mmCIF file of C-alpha atoms and ligand atoms in Angstrom:
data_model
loop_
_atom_site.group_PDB
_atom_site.id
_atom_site.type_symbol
_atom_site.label_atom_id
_atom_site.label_comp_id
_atom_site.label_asym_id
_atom_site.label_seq_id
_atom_site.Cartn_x
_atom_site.Cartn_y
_atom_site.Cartn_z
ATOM 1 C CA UNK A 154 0.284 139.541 -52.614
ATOM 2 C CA UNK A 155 2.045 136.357 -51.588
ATOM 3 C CA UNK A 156 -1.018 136.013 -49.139
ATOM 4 C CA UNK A 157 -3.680 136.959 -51.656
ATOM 5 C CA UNK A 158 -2.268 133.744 -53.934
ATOM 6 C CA UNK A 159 -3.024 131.566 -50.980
ATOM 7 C CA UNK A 160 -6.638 132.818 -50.361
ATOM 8 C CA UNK A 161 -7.568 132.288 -54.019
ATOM 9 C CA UNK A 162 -5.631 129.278 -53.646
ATOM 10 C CA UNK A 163 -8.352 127.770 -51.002
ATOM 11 C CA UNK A 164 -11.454 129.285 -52.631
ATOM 12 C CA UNK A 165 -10.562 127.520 -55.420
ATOM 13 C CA UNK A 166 -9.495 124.213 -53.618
ATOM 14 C CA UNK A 167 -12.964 124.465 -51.907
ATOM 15 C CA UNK A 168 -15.348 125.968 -54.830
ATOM 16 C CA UNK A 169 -13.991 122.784 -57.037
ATOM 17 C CA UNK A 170 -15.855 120.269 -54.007
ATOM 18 C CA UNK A 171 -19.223 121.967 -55.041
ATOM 19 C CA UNK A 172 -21.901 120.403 -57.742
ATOM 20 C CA UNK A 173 -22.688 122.820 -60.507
ATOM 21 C CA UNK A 174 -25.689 124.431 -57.840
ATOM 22 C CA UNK A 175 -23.176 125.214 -55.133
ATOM 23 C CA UNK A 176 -24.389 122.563 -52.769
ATOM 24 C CA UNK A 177 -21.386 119.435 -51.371
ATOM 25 C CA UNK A 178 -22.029 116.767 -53.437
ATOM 26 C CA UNK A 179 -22.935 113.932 -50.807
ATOM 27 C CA UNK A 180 -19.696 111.785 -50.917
ATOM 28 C CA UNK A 181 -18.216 115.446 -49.749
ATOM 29 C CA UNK A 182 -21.123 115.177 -46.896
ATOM 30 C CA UNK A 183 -20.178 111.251 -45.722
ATOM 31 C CA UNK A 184 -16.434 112.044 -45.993
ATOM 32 C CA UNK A 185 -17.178 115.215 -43.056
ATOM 33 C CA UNK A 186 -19.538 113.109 -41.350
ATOM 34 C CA UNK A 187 -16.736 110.452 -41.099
ATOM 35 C CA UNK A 188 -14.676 112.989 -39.827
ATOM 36 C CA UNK A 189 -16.708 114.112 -37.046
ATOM 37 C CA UNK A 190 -17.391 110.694 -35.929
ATOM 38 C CA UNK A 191 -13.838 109.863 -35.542
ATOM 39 C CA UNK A 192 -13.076 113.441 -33.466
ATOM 40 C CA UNK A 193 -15.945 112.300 -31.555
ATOM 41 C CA UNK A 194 -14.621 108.676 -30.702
ATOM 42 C CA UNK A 195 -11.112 110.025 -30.114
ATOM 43 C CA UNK A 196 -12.695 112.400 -27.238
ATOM 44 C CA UNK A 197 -14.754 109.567 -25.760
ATOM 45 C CA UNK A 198 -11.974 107.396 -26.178
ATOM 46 C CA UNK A 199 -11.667 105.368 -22.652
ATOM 47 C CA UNK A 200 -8.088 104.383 -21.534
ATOM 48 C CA UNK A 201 -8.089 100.718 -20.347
ATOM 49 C CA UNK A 202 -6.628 101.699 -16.925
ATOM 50 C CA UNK A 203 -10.093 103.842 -16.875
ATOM 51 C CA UNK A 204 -12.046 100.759 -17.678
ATOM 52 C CA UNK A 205 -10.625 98.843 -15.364
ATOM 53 C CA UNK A 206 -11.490 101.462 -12.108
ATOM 54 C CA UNK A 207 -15.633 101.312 -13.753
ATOM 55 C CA UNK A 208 -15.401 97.515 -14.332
ATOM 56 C CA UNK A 209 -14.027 97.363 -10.515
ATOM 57 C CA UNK A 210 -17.459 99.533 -9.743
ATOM 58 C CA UNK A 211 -19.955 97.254 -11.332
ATOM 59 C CA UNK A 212 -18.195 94.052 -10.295
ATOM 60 C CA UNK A 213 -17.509 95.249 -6.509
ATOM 61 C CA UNK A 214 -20.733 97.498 -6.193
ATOM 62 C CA UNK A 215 -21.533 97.023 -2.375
ATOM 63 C CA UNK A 216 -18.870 94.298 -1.972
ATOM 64 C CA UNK A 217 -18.750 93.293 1.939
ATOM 65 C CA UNK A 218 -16.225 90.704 3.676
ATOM 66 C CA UNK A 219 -16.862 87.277 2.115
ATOM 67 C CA UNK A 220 -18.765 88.417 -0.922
ATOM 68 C CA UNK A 221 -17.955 86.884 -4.093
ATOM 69 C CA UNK A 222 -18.929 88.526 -7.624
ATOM 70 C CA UNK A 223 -21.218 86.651 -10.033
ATOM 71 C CA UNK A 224 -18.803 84.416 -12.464
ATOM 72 C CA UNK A 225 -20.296 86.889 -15.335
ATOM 73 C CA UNK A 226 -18.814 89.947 -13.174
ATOM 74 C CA UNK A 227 -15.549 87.530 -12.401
ATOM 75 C CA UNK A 228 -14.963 87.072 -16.330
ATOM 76 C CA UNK A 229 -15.896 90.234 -17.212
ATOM 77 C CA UNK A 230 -13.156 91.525 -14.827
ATOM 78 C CA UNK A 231 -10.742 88.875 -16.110
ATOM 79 C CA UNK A 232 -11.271 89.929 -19.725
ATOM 80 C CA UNK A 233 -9.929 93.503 -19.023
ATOM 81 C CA UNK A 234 -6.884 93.048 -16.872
ATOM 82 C CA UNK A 235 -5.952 90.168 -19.742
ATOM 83 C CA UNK A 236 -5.778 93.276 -22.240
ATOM 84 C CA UNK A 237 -3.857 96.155 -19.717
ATOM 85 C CA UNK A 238 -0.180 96.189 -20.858
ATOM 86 C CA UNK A 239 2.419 97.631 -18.513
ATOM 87 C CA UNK A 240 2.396 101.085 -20.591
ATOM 88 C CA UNK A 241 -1.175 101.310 -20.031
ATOM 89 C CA UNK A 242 -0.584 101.914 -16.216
ATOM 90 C CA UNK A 243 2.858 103.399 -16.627
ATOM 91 C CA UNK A 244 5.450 101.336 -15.640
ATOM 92 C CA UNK A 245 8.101 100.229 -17.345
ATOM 93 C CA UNK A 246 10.903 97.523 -16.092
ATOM 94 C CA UNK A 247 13.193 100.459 -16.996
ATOM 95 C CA UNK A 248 11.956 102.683 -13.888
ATOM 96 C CA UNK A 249 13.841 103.115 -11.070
ATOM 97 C CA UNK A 250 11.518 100.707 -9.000
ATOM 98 C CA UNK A 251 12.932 97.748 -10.393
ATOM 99 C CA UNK A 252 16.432 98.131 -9.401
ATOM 100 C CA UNK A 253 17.639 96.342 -6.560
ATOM 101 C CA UNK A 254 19.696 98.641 -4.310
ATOM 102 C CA UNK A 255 22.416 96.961 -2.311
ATOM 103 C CA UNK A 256 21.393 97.594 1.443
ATOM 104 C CA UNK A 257 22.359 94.488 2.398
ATOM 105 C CA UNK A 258 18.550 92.502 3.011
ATOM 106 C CA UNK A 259 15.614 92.370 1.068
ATOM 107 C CA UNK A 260 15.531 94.227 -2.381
ATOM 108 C CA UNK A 261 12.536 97.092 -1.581
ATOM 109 C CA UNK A 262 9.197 96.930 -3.001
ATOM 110 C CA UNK A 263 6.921 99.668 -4.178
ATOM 111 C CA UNK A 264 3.363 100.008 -4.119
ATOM 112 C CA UNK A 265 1.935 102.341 -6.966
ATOM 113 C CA UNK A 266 -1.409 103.060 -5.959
ATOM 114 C CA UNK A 267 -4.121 103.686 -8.630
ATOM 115 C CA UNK A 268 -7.467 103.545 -7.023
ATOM 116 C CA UNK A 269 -9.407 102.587 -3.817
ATOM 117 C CA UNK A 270 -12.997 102.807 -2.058
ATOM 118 C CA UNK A 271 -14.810 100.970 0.391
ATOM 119 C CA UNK A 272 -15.525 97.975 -1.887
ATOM 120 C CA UNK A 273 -12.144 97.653 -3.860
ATOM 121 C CA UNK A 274 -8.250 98.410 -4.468
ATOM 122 C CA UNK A 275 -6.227 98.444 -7.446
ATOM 123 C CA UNK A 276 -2.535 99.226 -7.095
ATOM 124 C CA UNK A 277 0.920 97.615 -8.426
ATOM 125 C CA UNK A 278 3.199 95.710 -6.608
ATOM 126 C CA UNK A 279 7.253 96.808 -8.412
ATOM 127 C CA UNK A 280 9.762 94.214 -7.558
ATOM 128 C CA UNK A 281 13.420 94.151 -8.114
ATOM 129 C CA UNK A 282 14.671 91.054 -8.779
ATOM 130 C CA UNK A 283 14.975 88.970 -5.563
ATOM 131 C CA UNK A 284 12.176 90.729 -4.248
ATOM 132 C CA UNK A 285 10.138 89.513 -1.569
ATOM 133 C CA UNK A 286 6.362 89.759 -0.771
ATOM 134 C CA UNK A 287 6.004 87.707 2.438
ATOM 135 C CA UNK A 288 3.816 84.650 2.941
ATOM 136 C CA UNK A 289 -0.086 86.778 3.535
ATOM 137 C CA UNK A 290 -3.429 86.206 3.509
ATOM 138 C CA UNK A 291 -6.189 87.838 1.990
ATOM 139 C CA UNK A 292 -9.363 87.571 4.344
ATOM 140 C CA UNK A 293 -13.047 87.581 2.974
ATOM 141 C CA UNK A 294 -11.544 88.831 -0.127
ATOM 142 C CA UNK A 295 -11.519 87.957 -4.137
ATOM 143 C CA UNK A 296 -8.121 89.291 -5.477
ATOM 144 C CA UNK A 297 -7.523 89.276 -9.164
ATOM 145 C CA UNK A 298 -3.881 89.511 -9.679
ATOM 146 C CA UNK A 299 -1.781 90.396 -13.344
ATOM 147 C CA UNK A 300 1.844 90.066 -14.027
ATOM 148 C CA UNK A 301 2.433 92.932 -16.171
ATOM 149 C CA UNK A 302 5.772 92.036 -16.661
ATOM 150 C CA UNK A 303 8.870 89.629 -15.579
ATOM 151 C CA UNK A 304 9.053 86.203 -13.791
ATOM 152 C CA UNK A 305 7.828 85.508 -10.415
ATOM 153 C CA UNK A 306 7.492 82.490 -8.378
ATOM 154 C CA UNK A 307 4.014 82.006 -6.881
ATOM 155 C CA UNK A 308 3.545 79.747 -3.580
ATOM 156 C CA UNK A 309 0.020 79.359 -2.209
ATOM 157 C CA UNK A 310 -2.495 78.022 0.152
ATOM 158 C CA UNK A 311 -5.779 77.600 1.374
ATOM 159 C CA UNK A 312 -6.565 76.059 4.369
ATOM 160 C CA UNK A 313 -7.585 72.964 5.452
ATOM 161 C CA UNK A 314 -11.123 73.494 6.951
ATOM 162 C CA UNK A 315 -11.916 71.880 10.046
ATOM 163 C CA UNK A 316 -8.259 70.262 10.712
ATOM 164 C CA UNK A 317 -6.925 69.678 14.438
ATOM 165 C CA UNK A 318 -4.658 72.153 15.213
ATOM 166 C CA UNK A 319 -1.294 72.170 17.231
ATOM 167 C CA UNK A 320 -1.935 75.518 18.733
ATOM 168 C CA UNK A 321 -3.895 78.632 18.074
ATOM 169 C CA UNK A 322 -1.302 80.696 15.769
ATOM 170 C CA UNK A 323 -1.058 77.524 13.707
ATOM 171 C CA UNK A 324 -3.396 76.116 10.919
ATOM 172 C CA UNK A 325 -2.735 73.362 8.278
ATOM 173 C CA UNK A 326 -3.149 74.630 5.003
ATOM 174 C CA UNK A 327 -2.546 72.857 1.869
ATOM 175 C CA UNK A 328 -0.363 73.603 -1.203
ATOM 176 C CA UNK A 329 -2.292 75.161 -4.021
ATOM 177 C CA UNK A 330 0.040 76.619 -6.750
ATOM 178 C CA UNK A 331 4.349 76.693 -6.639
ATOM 179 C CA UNK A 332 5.133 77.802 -9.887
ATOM 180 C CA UNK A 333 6.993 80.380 -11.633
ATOM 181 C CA UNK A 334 5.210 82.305 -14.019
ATOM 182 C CA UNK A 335 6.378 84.781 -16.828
ATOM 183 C CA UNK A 336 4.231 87.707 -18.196
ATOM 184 C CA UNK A 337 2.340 87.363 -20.579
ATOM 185 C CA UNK A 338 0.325 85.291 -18.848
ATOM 186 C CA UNK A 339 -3.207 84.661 -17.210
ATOM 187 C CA UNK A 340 -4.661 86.958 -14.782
ATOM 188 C CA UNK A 341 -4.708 84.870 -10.810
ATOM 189 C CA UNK A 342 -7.669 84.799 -8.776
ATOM 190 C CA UNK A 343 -8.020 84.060 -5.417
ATOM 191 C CA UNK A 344 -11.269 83.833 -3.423
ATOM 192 C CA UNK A 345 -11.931 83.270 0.254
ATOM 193 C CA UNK A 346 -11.747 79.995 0.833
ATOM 194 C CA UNK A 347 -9.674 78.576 -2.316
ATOM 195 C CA UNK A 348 -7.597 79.691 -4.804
ATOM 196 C CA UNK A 349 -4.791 80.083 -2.838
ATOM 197 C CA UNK A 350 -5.620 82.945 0.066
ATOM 198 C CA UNK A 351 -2.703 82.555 1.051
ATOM 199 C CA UNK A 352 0.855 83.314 -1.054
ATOM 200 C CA UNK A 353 4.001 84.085 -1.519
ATOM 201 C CA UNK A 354 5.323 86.493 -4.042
ATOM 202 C CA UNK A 355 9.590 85.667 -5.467
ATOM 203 C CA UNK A 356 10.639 87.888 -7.750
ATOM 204 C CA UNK A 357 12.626 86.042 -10.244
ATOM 205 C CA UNK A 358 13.572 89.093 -12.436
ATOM 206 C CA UNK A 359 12.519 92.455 -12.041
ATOM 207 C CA UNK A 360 8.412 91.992 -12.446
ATOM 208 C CA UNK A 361 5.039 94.514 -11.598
ATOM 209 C CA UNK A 362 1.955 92.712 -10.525
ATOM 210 C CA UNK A 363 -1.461 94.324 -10.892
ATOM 211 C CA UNK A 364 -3.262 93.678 -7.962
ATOM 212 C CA UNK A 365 -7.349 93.899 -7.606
ATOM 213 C CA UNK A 366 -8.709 93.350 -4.094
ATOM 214 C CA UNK A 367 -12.538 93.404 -3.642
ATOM 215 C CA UNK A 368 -13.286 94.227 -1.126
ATOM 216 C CA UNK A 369 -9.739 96.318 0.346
ATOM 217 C CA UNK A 370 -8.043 95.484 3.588
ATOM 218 C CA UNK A 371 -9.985 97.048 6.512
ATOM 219 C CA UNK A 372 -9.094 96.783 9.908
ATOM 220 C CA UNK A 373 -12.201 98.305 11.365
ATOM 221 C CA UNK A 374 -14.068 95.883 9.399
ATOM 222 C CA UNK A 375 -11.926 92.879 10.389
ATOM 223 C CA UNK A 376 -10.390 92.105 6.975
ATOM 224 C CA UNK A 377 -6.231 92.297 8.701
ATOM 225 C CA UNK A 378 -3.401 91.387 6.965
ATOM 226 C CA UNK A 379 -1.810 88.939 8.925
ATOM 227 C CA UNK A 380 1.588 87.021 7.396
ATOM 228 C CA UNK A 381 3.111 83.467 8.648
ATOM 229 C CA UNK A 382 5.751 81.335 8.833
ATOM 230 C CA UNK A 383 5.349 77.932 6.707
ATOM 231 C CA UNK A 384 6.570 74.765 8.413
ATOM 232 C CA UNK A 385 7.031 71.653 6.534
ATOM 233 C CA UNK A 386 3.741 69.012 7.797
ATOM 234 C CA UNK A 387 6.259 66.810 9.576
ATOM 235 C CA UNK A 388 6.851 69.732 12.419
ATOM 236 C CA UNK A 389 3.913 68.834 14.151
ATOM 237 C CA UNK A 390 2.463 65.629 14.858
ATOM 238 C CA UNK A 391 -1.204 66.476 16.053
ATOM 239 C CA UNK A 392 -4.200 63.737 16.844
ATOM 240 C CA UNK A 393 -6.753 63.503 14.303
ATOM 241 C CA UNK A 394 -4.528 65.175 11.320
ATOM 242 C CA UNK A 395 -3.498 62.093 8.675
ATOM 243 C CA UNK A 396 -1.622 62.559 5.430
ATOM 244 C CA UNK A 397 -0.906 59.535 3.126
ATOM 245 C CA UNK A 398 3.231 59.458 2.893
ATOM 246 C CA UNK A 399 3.317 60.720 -0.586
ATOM 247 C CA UNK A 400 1.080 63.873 -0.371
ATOM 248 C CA UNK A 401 2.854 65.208 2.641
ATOM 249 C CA UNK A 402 4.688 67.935 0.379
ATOM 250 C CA UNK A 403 1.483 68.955 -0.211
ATOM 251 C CA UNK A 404 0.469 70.118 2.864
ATOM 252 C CA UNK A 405 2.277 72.602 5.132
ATOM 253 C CA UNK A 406 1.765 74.365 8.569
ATOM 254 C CA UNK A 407 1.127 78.514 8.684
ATOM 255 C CA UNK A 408 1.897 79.771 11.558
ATOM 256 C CA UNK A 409 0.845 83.564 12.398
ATOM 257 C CA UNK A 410 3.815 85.819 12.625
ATOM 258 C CA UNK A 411 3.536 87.894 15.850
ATOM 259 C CA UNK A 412 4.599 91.228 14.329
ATOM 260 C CA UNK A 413 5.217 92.167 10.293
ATOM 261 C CA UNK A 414 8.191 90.492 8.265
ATOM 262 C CA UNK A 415 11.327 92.552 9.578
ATOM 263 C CA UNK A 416 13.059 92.016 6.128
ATOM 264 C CA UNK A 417 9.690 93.319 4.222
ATOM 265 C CA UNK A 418 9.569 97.220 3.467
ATOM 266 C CA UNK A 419 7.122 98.332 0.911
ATOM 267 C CA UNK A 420 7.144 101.949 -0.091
ATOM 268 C CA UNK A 421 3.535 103.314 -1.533
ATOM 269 C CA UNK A 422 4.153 105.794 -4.279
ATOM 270 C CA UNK A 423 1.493 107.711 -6.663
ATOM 271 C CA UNK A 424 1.401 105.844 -9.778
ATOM 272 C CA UNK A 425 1.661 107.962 -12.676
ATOM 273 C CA UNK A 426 -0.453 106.635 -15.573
ATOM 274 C CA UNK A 427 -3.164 107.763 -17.203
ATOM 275 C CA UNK A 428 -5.417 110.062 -14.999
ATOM 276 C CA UNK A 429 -8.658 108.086 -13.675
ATOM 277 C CA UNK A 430 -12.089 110.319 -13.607
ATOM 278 C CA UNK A 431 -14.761 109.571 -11.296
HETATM 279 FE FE1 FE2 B 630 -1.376 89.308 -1.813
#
């Protein structure tokens, strides 16, 4: 009986939307239309970490070593990692990544990877605080990097084209950025000659950089990773290479390190965010 009520219930709900003919009078029509619009836009909804791997696709279509996307393709880029928020890839400063561990040298760092192909990377660098990425260069690559979160100090370089050298591991390269900087903030970029190829990541607090390389490290294709040592421009004294006294702290010496950072260990993890389709 109790169920009976209910039925009647609804059929009266429903008969009291009809016009005196028995059709839906047509605010009754827009209001379902309205409704199956927005089911529709929830299902197509795309998550910004999504966005990101099909920007990455137009921008680095066919990308080679030294290629450089079109400044439209270089904003567009730009204009999405500005929106991503940490939760949108899933990290959090609360994750276990971000605590330092005492082992007695250099807090570990972890790699979440998201997405790579021939043409591009994306992945995030996790950094406890006091966390170390290495003095590196980024070869015949643009790199679009995003401080999701924390404080980090930036150092970096690009090199002086053409300079003298003191000996084949070592190249003069001049200071380009040696900041900190604190999320929010703008997304870096880097090309292959300036911008800073070359840098330094310090984490000042626990912080997760975003990190877009186009095209990805390749060894097969010549694009190496290769980290140095920076000596202060005073080590060397070579013919040909002149600095006015008070830009001298602006240039600095790299020199190649034979074998990878001993104190550097980076652990690639899954990332766990939102699923990315093809
Ligand atoms: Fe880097």
């Amino acid at each position: 009986m109790g169920t009976g009520t209910v039925v009647s219930g609804r059929v009266r709900k429903d008969l009291s939307r009809t016009n005196p003919n028995g059709n839906i009078p047509p605010e009754s029509r827009s209001n379902s239309r309205k409704k199956k619009i927005q089911r529709r836009s929830k299902r197509t909804l795309i998550s910004p970490v999504q966005k990101l791997v099909d920007t990455c696709k137009k921008v680095f279509a066919n990308a080679k070593s030294g290629t450089v996307p079109s400044q439209d393709n270089i904003q567009m880029l730009r204009a999405v990692l500005d929106e991503i928020k940490p939760e949108d890839v899933g990290v959090s400063p609360k994750m276990p990544y971000f605590r330092s561990k005492v082992t007695g040298r250099s807090p570990l760092v972890t790699y979440l990877h998201i997405y790579a192909s021939h043409s591009f990377s994306i992945g995030i660098f996790c950094l406890p605080s006091s966390g170390v990425i290495p003095l590196h260069n980024h070869p015949e690559m643009t790199v679009f990097s995003k401080l999701l979160f924390g404080t980090m100090h930036i150092k970096s370089y690009d090199w002086v084209a053409d300079s003298p050298q003191p000996s084949l591991d070592t190249r003069l390269a001049k200071v380009k950025v040696d900041l900190d900087f604190t999320a929010p903030c703008d997304t870096s970029i880097l090309y292959p000659a300036d911008g800073g190829n070359m840098h330094c990541f310090t984490a000042k607090t626990a912080c997760a950089v975003l990190d877009v390389l186009g095209p990805p490290y390749s060894d097969p294709a010549g694009r190496h990773c290769t980290y140095y040592f920076d000596l202060p421009f005073s080590s060397f004294s070579v013919d040909g290479v002149a600095v006015a006294e008070e830009e001298k702290e602006g240039y600095e010496w790299l020199k190649e390190r034979e074998e990878e950072p001993e104190d550097l260990t980076v652990t690639a993890m899954m990332y766990s965010g939102p699923t990315i389709k093809e």
